[in-house]
PDB file of C-alpha atoms in Angstrom:
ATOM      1  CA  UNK A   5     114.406 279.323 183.252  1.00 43.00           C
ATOM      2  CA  UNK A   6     116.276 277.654 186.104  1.00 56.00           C
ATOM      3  CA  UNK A   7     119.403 275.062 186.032  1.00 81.00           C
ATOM      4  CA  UNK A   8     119.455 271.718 186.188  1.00 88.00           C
ATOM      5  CA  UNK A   9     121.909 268.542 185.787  1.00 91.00           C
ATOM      6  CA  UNK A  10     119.558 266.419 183.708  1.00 88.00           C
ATOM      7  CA  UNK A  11     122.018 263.849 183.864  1.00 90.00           C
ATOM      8  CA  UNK A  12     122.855 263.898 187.856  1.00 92.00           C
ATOM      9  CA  UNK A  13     119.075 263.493 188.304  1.00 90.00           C
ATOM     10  CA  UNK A  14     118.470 260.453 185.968  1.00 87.00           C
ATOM     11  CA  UNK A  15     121.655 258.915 188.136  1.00 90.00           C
ATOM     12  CA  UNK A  16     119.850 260.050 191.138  1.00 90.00           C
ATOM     13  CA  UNK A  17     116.684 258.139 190.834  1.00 86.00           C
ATOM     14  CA  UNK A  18     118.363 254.992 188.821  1.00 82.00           C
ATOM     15  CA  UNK A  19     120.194 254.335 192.181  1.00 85.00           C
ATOM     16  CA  UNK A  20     117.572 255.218 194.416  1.00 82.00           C
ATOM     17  CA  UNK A  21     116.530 252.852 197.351  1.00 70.00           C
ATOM     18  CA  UNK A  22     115.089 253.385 201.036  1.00 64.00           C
ATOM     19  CA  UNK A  23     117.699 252.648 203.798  1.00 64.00           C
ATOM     20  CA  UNK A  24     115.452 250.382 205.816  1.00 68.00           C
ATOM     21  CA  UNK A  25     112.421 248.169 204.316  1.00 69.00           C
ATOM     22  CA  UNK A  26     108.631 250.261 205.030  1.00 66.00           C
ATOM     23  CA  UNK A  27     110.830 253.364 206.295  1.00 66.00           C
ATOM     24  CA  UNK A  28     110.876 256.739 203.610  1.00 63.00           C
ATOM     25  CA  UNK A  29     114.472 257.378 204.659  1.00 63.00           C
ATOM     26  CA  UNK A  30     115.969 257.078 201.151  1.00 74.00           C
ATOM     27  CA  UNK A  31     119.481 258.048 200.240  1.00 85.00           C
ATOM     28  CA  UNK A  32     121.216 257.189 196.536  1.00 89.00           C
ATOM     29  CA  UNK A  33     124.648 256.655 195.363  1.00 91.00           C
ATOM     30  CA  UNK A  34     125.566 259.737 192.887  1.00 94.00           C
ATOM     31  CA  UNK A  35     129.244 260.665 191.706  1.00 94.00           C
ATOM     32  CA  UNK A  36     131.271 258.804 194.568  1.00 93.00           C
ATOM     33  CA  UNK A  37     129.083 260.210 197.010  1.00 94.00           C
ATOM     34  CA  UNK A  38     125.704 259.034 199.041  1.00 93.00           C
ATOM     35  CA  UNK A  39     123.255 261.711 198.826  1.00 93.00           C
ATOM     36  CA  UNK A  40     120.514 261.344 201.592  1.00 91.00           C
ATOM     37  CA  UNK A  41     117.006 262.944 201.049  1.00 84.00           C
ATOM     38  CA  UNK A  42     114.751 262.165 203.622  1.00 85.00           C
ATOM     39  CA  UNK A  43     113.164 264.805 205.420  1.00 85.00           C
ATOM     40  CA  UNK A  44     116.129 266.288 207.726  1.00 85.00           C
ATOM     41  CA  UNK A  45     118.440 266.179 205.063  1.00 89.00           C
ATOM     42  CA  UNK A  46     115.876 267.967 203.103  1.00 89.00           C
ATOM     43  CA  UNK A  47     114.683 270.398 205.972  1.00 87.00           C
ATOM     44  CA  UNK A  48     118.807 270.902 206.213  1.00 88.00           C
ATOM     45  CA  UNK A  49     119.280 272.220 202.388  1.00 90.00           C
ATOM     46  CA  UNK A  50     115.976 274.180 202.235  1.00 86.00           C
ATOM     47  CA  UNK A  51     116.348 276.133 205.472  1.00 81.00           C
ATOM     48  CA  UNK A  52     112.479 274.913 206.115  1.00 64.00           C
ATOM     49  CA  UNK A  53     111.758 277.210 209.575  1.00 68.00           C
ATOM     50  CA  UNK A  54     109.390 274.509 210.836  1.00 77.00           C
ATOM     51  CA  UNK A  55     110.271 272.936 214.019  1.00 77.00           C
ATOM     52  CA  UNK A  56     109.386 269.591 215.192  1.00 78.00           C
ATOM     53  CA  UNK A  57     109.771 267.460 218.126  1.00 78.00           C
ATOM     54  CA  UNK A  58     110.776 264.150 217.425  1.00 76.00           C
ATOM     55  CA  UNK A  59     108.432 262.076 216.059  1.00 77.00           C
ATOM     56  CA  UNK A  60     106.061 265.104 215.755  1.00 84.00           C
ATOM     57  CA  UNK A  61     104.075 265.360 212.653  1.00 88.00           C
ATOM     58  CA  UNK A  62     102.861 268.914 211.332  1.00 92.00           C
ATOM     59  CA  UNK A  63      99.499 269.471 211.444  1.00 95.00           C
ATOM     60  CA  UNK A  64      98.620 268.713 207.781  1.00 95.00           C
ATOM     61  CA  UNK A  65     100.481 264.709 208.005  1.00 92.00           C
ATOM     62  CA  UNK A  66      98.074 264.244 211.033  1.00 93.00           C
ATOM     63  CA  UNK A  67      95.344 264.982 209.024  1.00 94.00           C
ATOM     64  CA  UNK A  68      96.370 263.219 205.810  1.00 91.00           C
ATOM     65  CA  UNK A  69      97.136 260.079 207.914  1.00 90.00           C
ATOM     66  CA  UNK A  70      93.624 260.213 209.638  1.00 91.00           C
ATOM     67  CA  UNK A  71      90.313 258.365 207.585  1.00 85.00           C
ATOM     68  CA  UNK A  72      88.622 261.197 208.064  1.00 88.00           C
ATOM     69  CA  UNK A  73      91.291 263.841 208.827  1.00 91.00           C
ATOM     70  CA  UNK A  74      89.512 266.582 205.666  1.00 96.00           C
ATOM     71  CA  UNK A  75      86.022 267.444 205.872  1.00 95.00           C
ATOM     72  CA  UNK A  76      85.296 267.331 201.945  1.00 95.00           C
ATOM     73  CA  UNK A  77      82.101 269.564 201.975  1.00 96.00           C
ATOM     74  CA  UNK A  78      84.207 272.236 203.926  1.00 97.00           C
ATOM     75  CA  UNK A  79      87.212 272.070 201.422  1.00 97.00           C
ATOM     76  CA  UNK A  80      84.450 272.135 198.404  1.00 97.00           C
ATOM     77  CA  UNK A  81      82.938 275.214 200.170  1.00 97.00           C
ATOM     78  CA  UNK A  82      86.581 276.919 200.485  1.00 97.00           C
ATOM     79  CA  UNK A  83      87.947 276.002 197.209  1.00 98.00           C
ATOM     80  CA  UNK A  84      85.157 275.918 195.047  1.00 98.00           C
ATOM     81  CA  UNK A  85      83.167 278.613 193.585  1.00 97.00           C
ATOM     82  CA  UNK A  86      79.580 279.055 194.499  1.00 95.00           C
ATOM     83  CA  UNK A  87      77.367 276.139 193.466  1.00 93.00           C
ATOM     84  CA  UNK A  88      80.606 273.904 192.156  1.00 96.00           C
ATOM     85  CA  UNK A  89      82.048 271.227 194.069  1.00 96.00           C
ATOM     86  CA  UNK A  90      84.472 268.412 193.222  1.00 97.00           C
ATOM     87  CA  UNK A  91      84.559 266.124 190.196  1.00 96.00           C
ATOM     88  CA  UNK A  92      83.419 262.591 191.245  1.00 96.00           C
ATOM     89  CA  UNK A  93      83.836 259.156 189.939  1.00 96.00           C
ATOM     90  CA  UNK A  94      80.680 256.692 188.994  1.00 95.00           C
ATOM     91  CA  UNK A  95      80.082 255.678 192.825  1.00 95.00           C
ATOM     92  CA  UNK A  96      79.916 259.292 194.061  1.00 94.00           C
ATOM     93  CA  UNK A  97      83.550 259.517 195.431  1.00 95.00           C
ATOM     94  CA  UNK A  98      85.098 262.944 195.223  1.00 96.00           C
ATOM     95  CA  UNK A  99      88.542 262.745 193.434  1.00 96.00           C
ATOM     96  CA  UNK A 100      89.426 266.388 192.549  1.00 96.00           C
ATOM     97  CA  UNK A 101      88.405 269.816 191.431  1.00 97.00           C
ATOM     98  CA  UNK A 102      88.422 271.137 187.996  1.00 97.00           C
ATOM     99  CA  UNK A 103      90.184 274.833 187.262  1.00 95.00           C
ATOM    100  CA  UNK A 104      86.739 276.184 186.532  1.00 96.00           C
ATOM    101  CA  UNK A 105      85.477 275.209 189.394  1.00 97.00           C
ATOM    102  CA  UNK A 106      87.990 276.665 192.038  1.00 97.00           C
ATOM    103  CA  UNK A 107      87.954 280.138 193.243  1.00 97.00           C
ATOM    104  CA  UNK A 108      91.057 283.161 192.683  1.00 97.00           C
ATOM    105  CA  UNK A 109      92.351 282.627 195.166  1.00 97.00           C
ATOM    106  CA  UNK A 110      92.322 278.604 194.661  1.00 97.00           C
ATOM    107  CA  UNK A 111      93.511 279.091 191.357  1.00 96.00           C
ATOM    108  CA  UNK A 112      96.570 281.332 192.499  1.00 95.00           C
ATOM    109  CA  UNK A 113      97.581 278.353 195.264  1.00 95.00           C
ATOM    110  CA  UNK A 114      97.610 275.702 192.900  1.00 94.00           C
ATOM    111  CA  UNK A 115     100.072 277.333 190.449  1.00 92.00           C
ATOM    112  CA  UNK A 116     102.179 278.196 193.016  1.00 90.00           C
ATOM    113  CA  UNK A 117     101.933 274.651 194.009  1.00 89.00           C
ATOM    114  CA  UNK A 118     102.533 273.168 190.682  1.00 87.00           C
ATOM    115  CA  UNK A 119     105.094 275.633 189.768  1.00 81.00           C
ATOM    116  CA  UNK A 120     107.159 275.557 192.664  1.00 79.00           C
ATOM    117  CA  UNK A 121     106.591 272.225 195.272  1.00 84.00           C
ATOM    118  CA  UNK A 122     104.921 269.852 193.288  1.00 85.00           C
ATOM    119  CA  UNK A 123     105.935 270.177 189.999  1.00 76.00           C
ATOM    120  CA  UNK A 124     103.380 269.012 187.338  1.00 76.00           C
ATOM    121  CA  UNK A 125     102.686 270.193 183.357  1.00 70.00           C
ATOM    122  CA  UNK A 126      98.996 269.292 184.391  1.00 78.00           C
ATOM    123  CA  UNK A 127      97.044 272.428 186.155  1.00 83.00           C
ATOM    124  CA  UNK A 128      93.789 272.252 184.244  1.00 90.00           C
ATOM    125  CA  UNK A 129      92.712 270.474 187.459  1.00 94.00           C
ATOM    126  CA  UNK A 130      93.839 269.613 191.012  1.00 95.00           C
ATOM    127  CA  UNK A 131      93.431 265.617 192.464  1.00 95.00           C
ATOM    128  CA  UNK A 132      92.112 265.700 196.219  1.00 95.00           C
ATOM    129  CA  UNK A 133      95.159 264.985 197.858  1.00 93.00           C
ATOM    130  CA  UNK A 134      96.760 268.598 196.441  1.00 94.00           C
ATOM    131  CA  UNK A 135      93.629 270.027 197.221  1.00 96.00           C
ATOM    132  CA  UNK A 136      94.195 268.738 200.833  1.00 96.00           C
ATOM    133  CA  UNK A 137      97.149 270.722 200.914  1.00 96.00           C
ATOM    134  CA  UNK A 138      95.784 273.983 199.532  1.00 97.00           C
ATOM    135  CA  UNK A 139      92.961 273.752 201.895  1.00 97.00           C
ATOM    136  CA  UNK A 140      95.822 273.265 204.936  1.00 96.00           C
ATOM    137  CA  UNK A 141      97.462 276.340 203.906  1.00 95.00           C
ATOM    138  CA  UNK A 142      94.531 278.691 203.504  1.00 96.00           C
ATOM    139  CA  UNK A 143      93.355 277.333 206.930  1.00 96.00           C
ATOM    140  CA  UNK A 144      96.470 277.591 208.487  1.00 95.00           C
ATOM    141  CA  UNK A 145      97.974 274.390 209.858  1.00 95.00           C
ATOM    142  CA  UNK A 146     101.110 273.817 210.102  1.00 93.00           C
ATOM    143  CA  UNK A 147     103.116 272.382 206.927  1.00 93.00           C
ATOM    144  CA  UNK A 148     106.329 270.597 206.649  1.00 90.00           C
ATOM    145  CA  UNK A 149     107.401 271.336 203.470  1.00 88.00           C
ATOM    146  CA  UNK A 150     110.345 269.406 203.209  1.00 88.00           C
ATOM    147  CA  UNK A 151     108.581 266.128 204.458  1.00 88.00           C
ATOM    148  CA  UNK A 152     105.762 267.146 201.130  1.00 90.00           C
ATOM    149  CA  UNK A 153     108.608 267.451 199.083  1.00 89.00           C
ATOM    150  CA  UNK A 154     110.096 263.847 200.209  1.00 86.00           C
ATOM    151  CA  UNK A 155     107.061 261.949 200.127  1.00 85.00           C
ATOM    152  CA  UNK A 156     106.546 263.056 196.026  1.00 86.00           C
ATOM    153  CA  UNK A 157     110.547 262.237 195.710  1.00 84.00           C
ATOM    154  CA  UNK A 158     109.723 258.547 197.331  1.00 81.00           C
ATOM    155  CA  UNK A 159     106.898 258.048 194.818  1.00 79.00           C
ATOM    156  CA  UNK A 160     108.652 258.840 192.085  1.00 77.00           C
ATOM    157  CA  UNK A 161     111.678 256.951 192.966  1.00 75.00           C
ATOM    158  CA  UNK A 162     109.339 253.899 193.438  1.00 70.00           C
ATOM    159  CA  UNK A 163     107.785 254.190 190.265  1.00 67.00           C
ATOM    160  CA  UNK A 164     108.456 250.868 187.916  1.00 61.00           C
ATOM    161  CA  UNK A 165     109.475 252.945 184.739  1.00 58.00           C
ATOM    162  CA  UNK A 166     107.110 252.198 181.728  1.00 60.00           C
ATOM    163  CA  UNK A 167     108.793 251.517 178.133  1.00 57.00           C
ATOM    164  CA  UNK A 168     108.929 254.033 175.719  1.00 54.00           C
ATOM    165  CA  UNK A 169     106.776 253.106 172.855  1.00 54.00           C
ATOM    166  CA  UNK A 170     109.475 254.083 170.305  1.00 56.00           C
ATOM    167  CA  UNK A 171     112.956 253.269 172.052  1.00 57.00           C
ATOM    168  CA  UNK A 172     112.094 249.937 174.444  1.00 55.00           C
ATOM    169  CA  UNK A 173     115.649 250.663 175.691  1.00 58.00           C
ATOM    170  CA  UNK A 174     114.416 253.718 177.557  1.00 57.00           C
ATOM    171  CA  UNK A 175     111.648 254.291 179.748  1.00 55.00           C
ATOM    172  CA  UNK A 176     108.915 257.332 179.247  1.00 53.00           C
ATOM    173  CA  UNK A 177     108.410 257.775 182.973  1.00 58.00           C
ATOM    174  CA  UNK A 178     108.833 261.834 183.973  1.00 64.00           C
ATOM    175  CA  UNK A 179     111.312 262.030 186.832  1.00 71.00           C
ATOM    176  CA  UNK A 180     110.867 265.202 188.961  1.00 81.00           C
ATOM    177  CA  UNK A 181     112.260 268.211 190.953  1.00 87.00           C
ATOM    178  CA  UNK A 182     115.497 268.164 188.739  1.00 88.00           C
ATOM    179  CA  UNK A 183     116.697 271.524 190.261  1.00 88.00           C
ATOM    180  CA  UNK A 184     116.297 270.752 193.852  1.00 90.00           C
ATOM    181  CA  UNK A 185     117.645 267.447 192.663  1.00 92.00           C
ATOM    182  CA  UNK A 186     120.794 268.854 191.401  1.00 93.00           C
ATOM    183  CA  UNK A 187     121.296 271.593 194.449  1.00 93.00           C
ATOM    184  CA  UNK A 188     120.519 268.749 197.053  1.00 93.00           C
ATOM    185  CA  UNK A 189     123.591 267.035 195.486  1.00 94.00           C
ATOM    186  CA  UNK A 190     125.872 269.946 194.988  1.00 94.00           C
ATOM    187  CA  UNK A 191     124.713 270.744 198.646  1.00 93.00           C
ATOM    188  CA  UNK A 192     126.235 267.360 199.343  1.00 94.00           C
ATOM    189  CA  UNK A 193     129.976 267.518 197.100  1.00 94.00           C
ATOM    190  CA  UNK A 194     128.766 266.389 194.062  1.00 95.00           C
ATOM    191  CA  UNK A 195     130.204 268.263 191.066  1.00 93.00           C
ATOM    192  CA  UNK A 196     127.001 269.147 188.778  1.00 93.00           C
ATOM    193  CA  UNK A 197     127.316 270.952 185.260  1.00 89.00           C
ATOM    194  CA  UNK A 198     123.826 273.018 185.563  1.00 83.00           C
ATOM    195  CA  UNK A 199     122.062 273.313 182.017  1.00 80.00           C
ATOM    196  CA  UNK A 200     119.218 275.727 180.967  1.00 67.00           C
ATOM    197  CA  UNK A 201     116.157 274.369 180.484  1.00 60.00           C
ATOM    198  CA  UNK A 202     112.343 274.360 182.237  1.00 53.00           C
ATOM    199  CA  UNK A 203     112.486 272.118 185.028  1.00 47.00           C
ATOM    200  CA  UNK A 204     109.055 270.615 184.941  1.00 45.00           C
ATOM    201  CA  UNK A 205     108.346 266.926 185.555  1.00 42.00           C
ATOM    202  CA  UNK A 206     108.031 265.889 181.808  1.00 41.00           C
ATOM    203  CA  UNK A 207     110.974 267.497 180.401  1.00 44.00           C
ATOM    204  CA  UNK A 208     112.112 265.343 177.419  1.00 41.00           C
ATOM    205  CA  UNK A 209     115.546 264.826 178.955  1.00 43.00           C
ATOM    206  CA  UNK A 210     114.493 263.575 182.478  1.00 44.00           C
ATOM    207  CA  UNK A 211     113.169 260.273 181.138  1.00 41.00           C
ATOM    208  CA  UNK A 212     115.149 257.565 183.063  1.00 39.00           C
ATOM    209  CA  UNK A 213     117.383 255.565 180.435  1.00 40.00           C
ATOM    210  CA  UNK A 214     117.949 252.359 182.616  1.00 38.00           C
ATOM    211  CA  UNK A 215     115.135 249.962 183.668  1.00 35.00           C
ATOM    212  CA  UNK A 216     115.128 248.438 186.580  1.00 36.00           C
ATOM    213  CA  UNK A 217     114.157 244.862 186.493  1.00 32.00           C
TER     214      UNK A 217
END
């Protein structure tokens, strides 16, 4: 099981806010200390190899941030086993791909994905924007990992926290990455007191305890 500081990551994400309105440059005050984690600051603790002009986006944001950047019927025919395709809603629209349906090698991509960059509890099935990822890595575009990593931190610092339905005091909203959390600010100065425990996004002590108005 890895390390984490539960309580470094619940201060983390209480004092959470982006540096300028509409930009995902977010930073938070932890410990005496600003800890920034945006995508540089992130590329800059992971070591991610990719390199980017400025301004350039990898090949997998300039298809995300297209309408019609992923063929679906070619990531059903990658991903899925023969004769499956994605799960769909009512009106027709794909939304993700159930565990039974995906092939191996599928299979193997989103537990590595779950388990290591995208940390979830959840892998009896995989919503379409993961599978947009999995199909950009087994087709080989380019990735920036870090900038993945960021955008999930953003959304889950932007999350209003829900009440707990026992303790209205606290909120039952998962925060995640709690071990990159509490390396990014040890990478940073902040002194952290690592406990052992499974990291995953729902771990009991990783609730947030303040609510935001």
């Amino acid at each position: 099981m890895a390390k984490f500081d539960p309580e470094i990551v619940i201060e983390l994400y209480a004092n959470a806010w982006p540096t300028e309105e509409g930009v995902r440059d977010i930073h938070s005050w932890v410990r005496s200390h600003w800890i920034p984690f945006d995508a540089d600051a992130l590329t800059q603790f992971l070591g991610d190899p990719l390199i980017l002009e400025e301004n350039q986006q990898c090949e997998f944001s300039q298809r995300r941030n297209q309408t019609d950047g992923f063929n679906e019927e070619a990531m059903a025919q990658l991903l899925c086993i023969s004769k499956q395709d994605f799960a769909r809603t009512a009106a027709g629209k794909r939304v993700r791909i159930m565990r039974t349906s995906m092939t191996t090698l599928t299979q193997i991509w989103m537990t590595l994905l779950l388990s290591n960059v995208l940390p979830s509890n959840h892998n009896s099935d995989l919503p379409l924007p993961k599978c947009q990822l999995v199909y950009a890595i087994l087709t080989r575009m380019s990735v920036h990992l870090a900038q993945v990593i960021v955008d999930a931190i953003y959304l889950f610092a932007g999350m209003a926290p829900t009440r707990h339905p026992l303790d209205p005091e606290k909120s039952n909203r998962a925060l995640g990455f709690p071990t990159l959390i509490t390396g990014l600010c040890q990478f940073y100065g902040v002194h952290v007191t690592p406990q052992q425990g499974n990291p995953t996004a729902d771990h009991p002590s990783l609730h947030r305890e303040v609510l935001r108005a």
